[in-house]
Coordinates of C-alpha atoms and ligand atoms in Angstrom, one line a residue:
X51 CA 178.6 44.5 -72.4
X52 CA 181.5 42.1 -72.2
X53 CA 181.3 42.5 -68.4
X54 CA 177.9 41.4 -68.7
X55 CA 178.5 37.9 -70.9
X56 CA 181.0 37.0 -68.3
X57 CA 179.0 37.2 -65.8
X58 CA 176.3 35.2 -67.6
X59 CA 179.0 32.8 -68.5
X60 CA 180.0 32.8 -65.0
X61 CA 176.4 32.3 -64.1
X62 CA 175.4 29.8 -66.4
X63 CA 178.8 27.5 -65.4
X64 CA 177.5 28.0 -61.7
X65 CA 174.2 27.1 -62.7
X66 CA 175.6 24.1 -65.0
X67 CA 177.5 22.5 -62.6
X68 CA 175.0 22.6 -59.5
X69 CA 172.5 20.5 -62.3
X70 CA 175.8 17.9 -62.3
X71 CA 175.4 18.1 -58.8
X72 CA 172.1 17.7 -58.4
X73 CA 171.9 15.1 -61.4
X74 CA 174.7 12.9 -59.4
X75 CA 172.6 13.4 -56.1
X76 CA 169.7 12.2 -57.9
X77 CA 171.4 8.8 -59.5
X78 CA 172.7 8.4 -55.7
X79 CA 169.4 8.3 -54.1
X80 CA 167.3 6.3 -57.2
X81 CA 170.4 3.7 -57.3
X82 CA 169.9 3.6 -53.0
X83 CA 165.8 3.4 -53.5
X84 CA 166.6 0.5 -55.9
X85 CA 169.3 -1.1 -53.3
X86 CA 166.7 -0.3 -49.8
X87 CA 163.9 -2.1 -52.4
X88 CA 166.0 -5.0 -52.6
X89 CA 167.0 -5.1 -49.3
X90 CA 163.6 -4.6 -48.3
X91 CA 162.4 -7.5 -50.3
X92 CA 165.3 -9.7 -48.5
X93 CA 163.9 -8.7 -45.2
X94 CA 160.1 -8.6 -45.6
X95 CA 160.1 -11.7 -47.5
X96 CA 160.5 -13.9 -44.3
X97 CA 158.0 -11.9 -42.7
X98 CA 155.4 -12.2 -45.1
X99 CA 156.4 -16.0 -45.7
X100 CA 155.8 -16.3 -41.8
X101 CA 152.7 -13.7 -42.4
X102 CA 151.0 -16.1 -44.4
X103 CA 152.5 -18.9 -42.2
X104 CA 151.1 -17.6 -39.4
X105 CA 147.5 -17.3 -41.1
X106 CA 147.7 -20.9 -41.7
X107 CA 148.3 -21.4 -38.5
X108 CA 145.8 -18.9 -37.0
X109 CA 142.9 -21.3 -39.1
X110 CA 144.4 -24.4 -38.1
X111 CA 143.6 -23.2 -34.0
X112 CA 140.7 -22.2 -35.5
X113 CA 139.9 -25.7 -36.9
X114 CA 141.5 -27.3 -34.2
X115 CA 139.7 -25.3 -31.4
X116 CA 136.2 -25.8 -33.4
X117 CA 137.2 -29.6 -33.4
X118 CA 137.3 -29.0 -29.5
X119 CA 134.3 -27.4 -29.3
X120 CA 132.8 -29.7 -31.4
X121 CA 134.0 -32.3 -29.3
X122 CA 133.2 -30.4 -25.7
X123 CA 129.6 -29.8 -27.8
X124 CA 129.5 -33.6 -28.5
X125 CA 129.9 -34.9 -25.0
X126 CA 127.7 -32.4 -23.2
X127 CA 125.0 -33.1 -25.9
X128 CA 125.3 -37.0 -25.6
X129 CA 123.4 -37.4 -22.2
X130 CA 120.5 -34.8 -23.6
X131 CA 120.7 -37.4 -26.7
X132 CA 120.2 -40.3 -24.8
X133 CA 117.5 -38.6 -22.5
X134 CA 115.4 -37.2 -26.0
X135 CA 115.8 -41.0 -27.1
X136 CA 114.5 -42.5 -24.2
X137 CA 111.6 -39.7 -24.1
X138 CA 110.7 -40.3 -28.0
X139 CA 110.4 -43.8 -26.6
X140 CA 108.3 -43.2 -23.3
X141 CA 106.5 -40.5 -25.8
X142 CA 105.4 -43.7 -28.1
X143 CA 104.8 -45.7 -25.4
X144 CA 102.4 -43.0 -24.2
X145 CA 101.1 -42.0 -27.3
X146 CA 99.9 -46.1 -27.5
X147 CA 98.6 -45.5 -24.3
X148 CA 96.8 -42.9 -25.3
X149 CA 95.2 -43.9 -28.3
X150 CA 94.2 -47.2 -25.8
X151 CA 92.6 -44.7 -23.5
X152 CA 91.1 -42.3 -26.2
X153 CA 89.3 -45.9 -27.6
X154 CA 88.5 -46.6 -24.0
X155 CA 86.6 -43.1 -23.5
X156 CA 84.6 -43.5 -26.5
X157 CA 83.9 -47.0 -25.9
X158 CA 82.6 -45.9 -22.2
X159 CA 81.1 -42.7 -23.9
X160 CA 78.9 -44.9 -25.8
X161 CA 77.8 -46.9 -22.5
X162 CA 76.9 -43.9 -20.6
X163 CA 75.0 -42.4 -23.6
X164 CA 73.2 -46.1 -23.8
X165 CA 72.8 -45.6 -20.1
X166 CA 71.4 -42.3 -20.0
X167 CA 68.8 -43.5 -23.0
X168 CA 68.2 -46.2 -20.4
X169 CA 67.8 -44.2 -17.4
X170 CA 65.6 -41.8 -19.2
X171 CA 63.4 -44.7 -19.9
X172 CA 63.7 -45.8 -16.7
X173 CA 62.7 -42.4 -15.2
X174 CA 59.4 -42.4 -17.8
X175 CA 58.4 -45.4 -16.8
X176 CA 58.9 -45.0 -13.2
X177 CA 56.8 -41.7 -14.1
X178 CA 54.3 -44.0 -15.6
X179 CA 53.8 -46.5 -13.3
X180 CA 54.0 -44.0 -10.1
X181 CA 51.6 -42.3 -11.7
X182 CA 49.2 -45.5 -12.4
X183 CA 49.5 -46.2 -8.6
X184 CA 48.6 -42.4 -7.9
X185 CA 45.3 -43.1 -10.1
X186 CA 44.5 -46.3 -8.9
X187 CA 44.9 -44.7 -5.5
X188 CA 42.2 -42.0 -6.5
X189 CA 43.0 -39.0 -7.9
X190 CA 41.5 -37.4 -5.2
X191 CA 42.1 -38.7 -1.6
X192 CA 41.2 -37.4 1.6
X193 CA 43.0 -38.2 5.1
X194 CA 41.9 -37.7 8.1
X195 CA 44.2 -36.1 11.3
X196 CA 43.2 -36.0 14.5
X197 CA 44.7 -33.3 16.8
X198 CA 45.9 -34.1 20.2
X199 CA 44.2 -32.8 23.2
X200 CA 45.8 -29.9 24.6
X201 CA 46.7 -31.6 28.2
X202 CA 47.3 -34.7 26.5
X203 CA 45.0 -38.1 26.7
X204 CA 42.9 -39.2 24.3
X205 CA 39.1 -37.8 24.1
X206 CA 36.3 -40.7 24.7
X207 CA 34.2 -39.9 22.0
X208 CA 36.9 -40.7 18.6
X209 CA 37.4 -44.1 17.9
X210 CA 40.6 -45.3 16.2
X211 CA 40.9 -49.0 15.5
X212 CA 44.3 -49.7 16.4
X213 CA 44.5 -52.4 13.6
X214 CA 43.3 -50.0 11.0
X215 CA 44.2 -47.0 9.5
X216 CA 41.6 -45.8 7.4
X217 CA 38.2 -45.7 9.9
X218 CA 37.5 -43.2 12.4
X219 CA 34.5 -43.8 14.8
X220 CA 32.5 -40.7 16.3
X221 CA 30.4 -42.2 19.5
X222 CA 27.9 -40.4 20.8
X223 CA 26.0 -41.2 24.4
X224 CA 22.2 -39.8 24.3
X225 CA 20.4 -40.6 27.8
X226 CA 17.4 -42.6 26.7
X227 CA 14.5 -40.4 26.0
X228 CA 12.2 -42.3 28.4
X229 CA 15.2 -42.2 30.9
X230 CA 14.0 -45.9 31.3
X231 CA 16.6 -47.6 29.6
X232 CA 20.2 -47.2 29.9
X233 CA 22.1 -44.6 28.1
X234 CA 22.5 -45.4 24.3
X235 CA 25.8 -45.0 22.0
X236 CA 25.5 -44.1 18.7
X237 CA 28.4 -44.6 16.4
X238 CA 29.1 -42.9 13.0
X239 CA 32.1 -44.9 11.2
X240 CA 34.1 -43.0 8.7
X241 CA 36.5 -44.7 6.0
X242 CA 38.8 -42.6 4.4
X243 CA 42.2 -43.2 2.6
X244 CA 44.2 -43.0 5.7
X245 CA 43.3 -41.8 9.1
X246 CA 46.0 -40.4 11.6
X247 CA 45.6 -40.2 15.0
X248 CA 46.9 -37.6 17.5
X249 CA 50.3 -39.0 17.8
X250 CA 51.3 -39.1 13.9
X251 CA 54.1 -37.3 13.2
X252 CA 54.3 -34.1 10.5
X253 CA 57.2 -36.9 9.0
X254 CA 54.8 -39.6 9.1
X255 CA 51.8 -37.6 7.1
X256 CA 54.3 -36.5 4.5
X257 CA 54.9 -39.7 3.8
X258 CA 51.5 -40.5 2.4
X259 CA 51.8 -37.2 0.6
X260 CA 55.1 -36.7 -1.0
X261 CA 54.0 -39.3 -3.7
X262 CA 51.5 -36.7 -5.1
X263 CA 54.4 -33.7 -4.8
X264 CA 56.9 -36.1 -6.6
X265 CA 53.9 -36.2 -9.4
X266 CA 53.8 -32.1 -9.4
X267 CA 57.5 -32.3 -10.7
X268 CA 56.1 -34.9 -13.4
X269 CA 53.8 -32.5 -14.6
X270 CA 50.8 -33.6 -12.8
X271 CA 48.6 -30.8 -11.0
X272 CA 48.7 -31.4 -7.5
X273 CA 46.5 -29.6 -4.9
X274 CA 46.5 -30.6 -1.0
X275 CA 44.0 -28.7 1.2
X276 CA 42.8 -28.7 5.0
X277 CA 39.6 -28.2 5.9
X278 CA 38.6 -28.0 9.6
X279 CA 36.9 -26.1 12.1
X280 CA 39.0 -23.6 14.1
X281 CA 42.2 -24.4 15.8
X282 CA 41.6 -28.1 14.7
X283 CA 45.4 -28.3 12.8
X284 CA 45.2 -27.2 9.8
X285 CA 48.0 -24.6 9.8
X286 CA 50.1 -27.1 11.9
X287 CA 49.4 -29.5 9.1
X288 CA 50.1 -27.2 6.0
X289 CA 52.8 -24.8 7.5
X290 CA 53.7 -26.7 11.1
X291 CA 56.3 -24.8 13.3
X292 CA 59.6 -23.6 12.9
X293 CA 61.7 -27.0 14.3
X294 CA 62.7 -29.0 12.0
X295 CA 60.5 -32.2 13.3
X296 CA 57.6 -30.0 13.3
X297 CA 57.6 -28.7 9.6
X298 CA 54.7 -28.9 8.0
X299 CA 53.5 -30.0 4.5
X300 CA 54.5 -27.0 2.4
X301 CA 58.1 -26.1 4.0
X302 CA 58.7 -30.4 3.0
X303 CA 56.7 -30.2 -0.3
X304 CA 58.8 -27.4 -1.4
X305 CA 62.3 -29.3 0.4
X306 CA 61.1 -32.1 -1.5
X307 CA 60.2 -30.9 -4.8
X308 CA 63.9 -29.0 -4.6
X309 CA 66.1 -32.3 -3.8
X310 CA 64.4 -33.7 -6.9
X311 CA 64.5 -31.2 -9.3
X312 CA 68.6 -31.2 -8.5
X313 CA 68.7 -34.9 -9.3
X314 CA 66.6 -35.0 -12.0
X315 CA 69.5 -32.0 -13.4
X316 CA 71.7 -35.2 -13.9
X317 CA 69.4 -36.6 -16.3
X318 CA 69.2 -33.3 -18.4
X319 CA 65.9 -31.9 -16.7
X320 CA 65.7 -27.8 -16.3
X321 CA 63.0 -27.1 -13.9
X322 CA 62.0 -23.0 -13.3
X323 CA 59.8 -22.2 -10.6
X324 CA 57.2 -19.5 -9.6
X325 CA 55.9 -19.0 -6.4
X326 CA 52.8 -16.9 -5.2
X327 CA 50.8 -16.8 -2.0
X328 CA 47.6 -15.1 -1.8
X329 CA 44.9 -15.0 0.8
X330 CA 41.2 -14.7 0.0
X331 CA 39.0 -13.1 3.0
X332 CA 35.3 -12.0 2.4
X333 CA 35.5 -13.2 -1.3
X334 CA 38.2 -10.7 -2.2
X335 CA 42.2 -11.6 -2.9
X336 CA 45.1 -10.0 -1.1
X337 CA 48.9 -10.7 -2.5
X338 CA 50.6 -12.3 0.9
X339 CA 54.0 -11.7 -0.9
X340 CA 53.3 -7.9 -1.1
X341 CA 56.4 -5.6 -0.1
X342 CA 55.1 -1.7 -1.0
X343 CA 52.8 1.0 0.7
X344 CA 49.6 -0.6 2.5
X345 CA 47.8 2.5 1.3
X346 CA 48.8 1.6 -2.2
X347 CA 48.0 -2.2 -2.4
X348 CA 46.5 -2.8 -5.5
X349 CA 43.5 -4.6 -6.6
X350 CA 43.2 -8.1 -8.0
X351 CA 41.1 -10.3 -10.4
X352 CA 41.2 -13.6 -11.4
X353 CA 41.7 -14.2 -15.6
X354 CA 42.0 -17.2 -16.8
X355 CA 43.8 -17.0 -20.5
X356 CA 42.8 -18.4 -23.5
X357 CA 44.9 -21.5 -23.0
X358 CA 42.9 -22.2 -19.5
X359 CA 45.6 -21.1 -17.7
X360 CA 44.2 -19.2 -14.0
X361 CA 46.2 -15.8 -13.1
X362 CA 45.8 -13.1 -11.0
X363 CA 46.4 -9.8 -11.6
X364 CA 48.8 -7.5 -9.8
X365 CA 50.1 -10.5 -7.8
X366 CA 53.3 -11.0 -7.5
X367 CA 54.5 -14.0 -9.4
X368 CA 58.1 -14.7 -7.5
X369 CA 60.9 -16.6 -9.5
X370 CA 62.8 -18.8 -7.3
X371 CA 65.5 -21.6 -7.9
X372 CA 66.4 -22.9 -4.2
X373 CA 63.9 -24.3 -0.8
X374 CA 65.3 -21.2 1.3
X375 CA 63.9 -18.5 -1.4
X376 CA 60.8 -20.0 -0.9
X377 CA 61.1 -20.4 2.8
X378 CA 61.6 -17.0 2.8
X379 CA 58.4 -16.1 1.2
X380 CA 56.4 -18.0 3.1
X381 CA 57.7 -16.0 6.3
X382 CA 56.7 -13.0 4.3
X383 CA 53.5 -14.6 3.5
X384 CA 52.9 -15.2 7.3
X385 CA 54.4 -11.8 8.4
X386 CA 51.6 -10.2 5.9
X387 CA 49.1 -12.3 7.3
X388 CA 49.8 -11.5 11.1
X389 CA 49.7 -8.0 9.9
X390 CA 46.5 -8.3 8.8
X391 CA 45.4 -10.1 12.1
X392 CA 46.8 -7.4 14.6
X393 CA 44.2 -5.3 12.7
X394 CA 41.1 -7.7 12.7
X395 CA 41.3 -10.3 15.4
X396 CA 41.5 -13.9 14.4
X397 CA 40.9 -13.1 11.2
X398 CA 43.8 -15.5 9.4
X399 CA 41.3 -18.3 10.9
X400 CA 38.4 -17.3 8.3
X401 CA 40.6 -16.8 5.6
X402 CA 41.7 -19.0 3.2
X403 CA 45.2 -19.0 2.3
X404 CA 46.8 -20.6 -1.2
X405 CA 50.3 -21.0 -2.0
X406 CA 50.9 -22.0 -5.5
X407 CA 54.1 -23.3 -7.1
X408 CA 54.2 -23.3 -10.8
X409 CA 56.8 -25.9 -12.2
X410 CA 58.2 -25.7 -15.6
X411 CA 60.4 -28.5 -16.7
X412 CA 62.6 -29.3 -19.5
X413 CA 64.9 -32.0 -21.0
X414 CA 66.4 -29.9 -24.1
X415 CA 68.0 -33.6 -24.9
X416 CA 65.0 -35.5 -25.0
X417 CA 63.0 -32.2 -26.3
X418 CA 60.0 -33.3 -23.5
X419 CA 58.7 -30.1 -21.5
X420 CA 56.0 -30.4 -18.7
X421 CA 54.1 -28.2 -16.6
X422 CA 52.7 -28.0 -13.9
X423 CA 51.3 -26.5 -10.5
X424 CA 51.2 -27.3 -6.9
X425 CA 49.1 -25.9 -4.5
X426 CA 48.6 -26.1 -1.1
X427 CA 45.5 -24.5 0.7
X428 CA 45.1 -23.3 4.3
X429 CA 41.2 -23.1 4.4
X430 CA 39.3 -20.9 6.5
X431 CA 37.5 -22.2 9.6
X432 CA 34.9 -24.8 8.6
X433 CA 32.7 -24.0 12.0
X434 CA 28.9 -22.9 11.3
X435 CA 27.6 -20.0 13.3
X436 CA 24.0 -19.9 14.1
X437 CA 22.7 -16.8 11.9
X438 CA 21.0 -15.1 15.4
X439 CA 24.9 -15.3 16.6
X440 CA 26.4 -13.7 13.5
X441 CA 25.8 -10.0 12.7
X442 CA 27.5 -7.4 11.0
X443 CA 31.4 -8.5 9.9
X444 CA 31.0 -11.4 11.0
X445 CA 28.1 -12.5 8.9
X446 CA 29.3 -11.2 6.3
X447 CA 32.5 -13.3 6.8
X448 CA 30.3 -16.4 7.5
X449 CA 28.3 -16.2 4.5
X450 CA 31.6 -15.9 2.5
X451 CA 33.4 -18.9 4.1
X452 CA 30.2 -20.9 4.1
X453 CA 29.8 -19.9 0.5
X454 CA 33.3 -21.0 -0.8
X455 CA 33.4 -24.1 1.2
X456 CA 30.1 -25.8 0.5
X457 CA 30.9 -24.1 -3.3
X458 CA 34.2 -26.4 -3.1
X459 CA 32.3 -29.5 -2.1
X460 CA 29.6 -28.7 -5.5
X461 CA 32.2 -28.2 -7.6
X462 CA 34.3 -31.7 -6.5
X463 CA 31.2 -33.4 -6.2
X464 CA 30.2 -31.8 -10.2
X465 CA 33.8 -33.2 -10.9
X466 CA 33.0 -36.6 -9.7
X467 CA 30.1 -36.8 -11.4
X468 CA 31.7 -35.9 -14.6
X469 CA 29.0 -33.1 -15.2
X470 CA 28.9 -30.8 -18.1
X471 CA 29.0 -28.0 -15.9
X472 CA 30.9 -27.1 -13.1
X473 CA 30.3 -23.7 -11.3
X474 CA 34.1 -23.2 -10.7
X475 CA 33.1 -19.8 -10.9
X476 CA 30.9 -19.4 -7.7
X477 CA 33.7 -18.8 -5.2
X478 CA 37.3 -17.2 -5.6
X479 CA 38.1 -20.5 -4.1
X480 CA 36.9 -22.9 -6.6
X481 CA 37.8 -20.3 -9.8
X482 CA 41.1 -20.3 -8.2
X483 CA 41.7 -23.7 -7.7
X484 CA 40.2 -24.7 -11.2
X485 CA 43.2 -26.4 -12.7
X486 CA 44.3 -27.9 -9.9
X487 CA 41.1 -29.6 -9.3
X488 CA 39.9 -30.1 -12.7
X489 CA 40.3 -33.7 -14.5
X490 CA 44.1 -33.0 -15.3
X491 CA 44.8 -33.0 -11.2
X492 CA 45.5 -34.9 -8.2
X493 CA 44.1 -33.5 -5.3
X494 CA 44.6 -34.8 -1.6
X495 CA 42.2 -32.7 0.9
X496 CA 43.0 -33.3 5.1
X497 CA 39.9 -33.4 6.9
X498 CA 41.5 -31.7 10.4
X499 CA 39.5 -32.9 13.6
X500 CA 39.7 -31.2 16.9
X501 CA 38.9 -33.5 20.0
X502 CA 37.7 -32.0 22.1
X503 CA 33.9 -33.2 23.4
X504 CA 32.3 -29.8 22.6
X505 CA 33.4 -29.4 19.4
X506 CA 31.6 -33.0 18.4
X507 CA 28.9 -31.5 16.3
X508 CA 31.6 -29.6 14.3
X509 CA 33.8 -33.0 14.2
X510 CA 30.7 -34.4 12.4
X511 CA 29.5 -31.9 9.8
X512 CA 33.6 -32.0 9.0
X513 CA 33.9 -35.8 8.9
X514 CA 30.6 -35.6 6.8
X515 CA 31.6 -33.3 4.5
X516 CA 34.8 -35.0 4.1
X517 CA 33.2 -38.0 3.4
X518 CA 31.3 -36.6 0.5
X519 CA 34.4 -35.6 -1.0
X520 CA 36.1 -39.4 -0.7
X521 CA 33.1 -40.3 -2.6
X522 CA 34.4 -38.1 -5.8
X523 CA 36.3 -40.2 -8.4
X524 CA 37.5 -37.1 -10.5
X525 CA 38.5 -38.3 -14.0
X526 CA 42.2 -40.0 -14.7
X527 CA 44.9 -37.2 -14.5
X528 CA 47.0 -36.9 -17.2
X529 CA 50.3 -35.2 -17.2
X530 CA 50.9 -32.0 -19.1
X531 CA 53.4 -33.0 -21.1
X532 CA 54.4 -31.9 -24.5
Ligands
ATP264 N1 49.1 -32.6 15.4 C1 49.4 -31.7 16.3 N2 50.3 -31.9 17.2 C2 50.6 -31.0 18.1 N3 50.0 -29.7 18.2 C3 49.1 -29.5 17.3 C4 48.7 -30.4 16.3 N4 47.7 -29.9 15.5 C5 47.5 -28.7 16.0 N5 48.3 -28.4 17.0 C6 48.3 -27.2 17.8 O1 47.0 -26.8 18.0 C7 46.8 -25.4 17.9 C8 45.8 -25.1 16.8 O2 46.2 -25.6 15.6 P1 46.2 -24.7 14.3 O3 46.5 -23.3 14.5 O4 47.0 -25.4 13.3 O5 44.7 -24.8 13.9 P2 43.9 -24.2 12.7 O6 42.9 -25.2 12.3 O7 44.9 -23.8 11.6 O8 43.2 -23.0 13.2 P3 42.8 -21.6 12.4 O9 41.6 -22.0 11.6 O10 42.5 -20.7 13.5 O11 44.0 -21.2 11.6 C9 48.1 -24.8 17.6 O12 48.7 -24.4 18.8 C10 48.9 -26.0 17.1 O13 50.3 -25.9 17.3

């Protein structure tokens, strides 16, 4: 037991003085933490000084490089400066000039709108007054051509006064009866509103007639026909041949009517235009602008609509806006025909062919509209056959010509002398031609003349007829305008 408190004792001194130990050990190293803080604060506290220093001086290169910057900023900006100045200047002086130029526009805006107004009047009245001369002129004319002889040289019995231009002498030599007395002339004078001889030009006939085509696209109803016997002229006159010197009336009509329509564009006119060509043979109508089946050609009639207005039925009505769509149609129209001709000889010669261009114009401006319709007839041969000489076909086809054409010369003669009753509806011709003969026309007819000697007595029955119709005075035209 004794043994065993020593060794506790013995223990517990052990134990005793290893706590001095580590007690001594422990003052050491908190008295060497206090020391290493102090030296640490002398040694760190330079560095931090020269920290902070150093931060200082880290802005002020900052700063100072910024001022630099600034500076580098500064000069490159100054030229861009003095180039924005001098463009806010030019930009003023430009923005003056502008507002001079914006007060110059409106200024000259006003003028042309004062010259349009003015122009528009001018164009009415130009309207007016060309019109006026057309009446005063007649609203119906007739001009006389005479064809040139085949081999050239002029033909003894046609008479043209070189000095004027309107009379055309027939002269006839009869042996004396008694055959005692010299051989006898007898003369038949003719006045009409203009006569050309054989060597008148296709430019030189248009002429007279592109006056009535300019009053088609003023909404007056034009119609231009040739009469004649066979091979007289009449297609040379209407349609002519394919050079350009030779064209006849339609091909320039339509040129014409084209070139004007384009100007009168400028002056806020919309023009639309429908063509048709038909052909009447033996009193019945066949569409020259047809394109299907021969077998399935259809039939036609003529209506006219409540508002007066003549149509055909089935026919094709063609819209067109330029001369070559219309040139094109009229080859058509001729390709139809020589169809026709390869099957019946001659036949286009006693056949009447009508080409009709309807014109619709507008000036959405001046909210004025006008209508109208040109048409330009190819009439069939005017010759009379003797009835013994004519059987079959061919009287039928007689009868039918002869029946239209003396029907046209009633119904302008009816016109002329403004009678209640005009039978437009005898021939296909006339019913066709209503409105463009009626009062509301102007209608121009060629009288064609072939020179030969033999075909005298036709010359005469031609001239006469002709005659008859430059009697007519048909009724002032007035323009269908709205
Ligand atoms: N003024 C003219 N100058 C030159 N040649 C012409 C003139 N008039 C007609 N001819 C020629 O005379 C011939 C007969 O003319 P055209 O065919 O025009 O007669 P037409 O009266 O229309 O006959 P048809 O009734 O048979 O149609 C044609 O060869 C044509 O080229």
């Amino acid at each position: 037991m004794q043994g065993k408190v020593r060794n506790y004792q013995t223990k517990f001194k052990s134990v005793n003085q290893e706590n001095e130990a580590l007690r001594d050990t422990m003052v050491q190293r908190q008295s060497k933490m206090v020391e290493m803080e102090k030296e640490l604060k002398k040694t760190c506290s330079p560095e931090i000084h020269q920290l902070s220093f150093n931060n200082l001086k880290t802005e002020n290169v900052i700063f100072r490089c910024s001022k630099r910057q600034y500076f580098d900023l500064f000069v490159s900006l100054f030229p861009h400066q003095m180039k924005l100045s001098v463009q806010e200047s030019t930009l003023a002086r430009v923005q003056g000039t502008l507002r001079d130029t914006e007060e110059e526009v409106r200024s000259l805006k006003e003028t042309v709108a004062q010259q349009e107004d003015e122009l528009h009047a001018g164009e009415m009245e130009r309207r007016r007054l060309h019109n006026t001369i057309q009446e005063l002129k007649g609203n119906i004319r007739v001009f006389c051509r005479v064809r040139p002889l085949v081999d050239g040289g002029l033909s003894k019995h046609i008479q043209l006064p070189a000095s004027d231009v309107k009379t055309i002498t027939l002269a006839k030599t009869e042996e004396s009866h008694t055959g005692k007395t010299a051989e006898t002339q007898k003369n038949y004078i003719f006045s009409f509103d203009r006569v050309f001889g054989p060597m008148a030009s296709q430019q030189e006939v248009f002429e007279e007639i592109s006056l009535l085509v300019q009053s088609a696209l003023d909404g007056y109803n034009v119609c231009c026909f040739a009469y004649g016997q066979t091979g007289s002229g009449k297609t040379y006159t209407m349609e002519g041949a394919e050079y350009d010197q030779a064209r006849g009336v339609i091909p320039r009509a339509v040129q014409q009517i084209f070139r004007a329509a384009e100007k009168l564009a400028t002056q806020g006119w919309e023009f639309t235009f429908t063509a048709s060509f038909v052909e009447i043979y033996n009193e019945s109508l066949r569409d020259l602008l047809y394109t299907g089946k021969a077998s399935k050609r259809p039939e036609h009639e003529i209506r006219k609509s409540t508002n007066n207005e003549v149509t055909i039925t089935n026919l094709t009505y063609e819209k067109v806006s330029n001369e070559d769509q219309v040139l094109g149609l009229i080859a058509l129209a001729n390709q139809n025909r020589s169809t026709a001709q390869t099957a019946q000889n001659d036949r286009s010669s006693r056949s009447h062919s009508v080409f009709q261009l309807d014109i619709e114009g507008v000036n959405v401006g001046r909210d004025v509209k006008c209508k109208s319709t040109l048409c330009l007839v190819d009439l069939a041969g005017s010759e009379r056959m003797l009835k013994s000489q004519s059987q079959g076909e061919r009287f039928k086809e007689m009868t039918a010509i002869n029946g239209s054409l003396s029907n046209l010369g009633i119904v302008i003669s009816a016109l002329a002398n403004k009678e209640s009753y005009v039978p437009y509806r005898n021939s296909k011709l006339t019913y066709l031609l209503q409105s463009c003969l009626g009062g509301n026309s102007k209608t121009l007819m060629f009288v064609n003349i072939a020179p030969e000697s033999d075909s005298f007595g036709e010359t005469l029955n031609s001239l006469r007829f002709a005659s008859k119709v430059n009697d007519c005075v048909i009724g002032t035209a007035s323009a269908n305008r709205k």
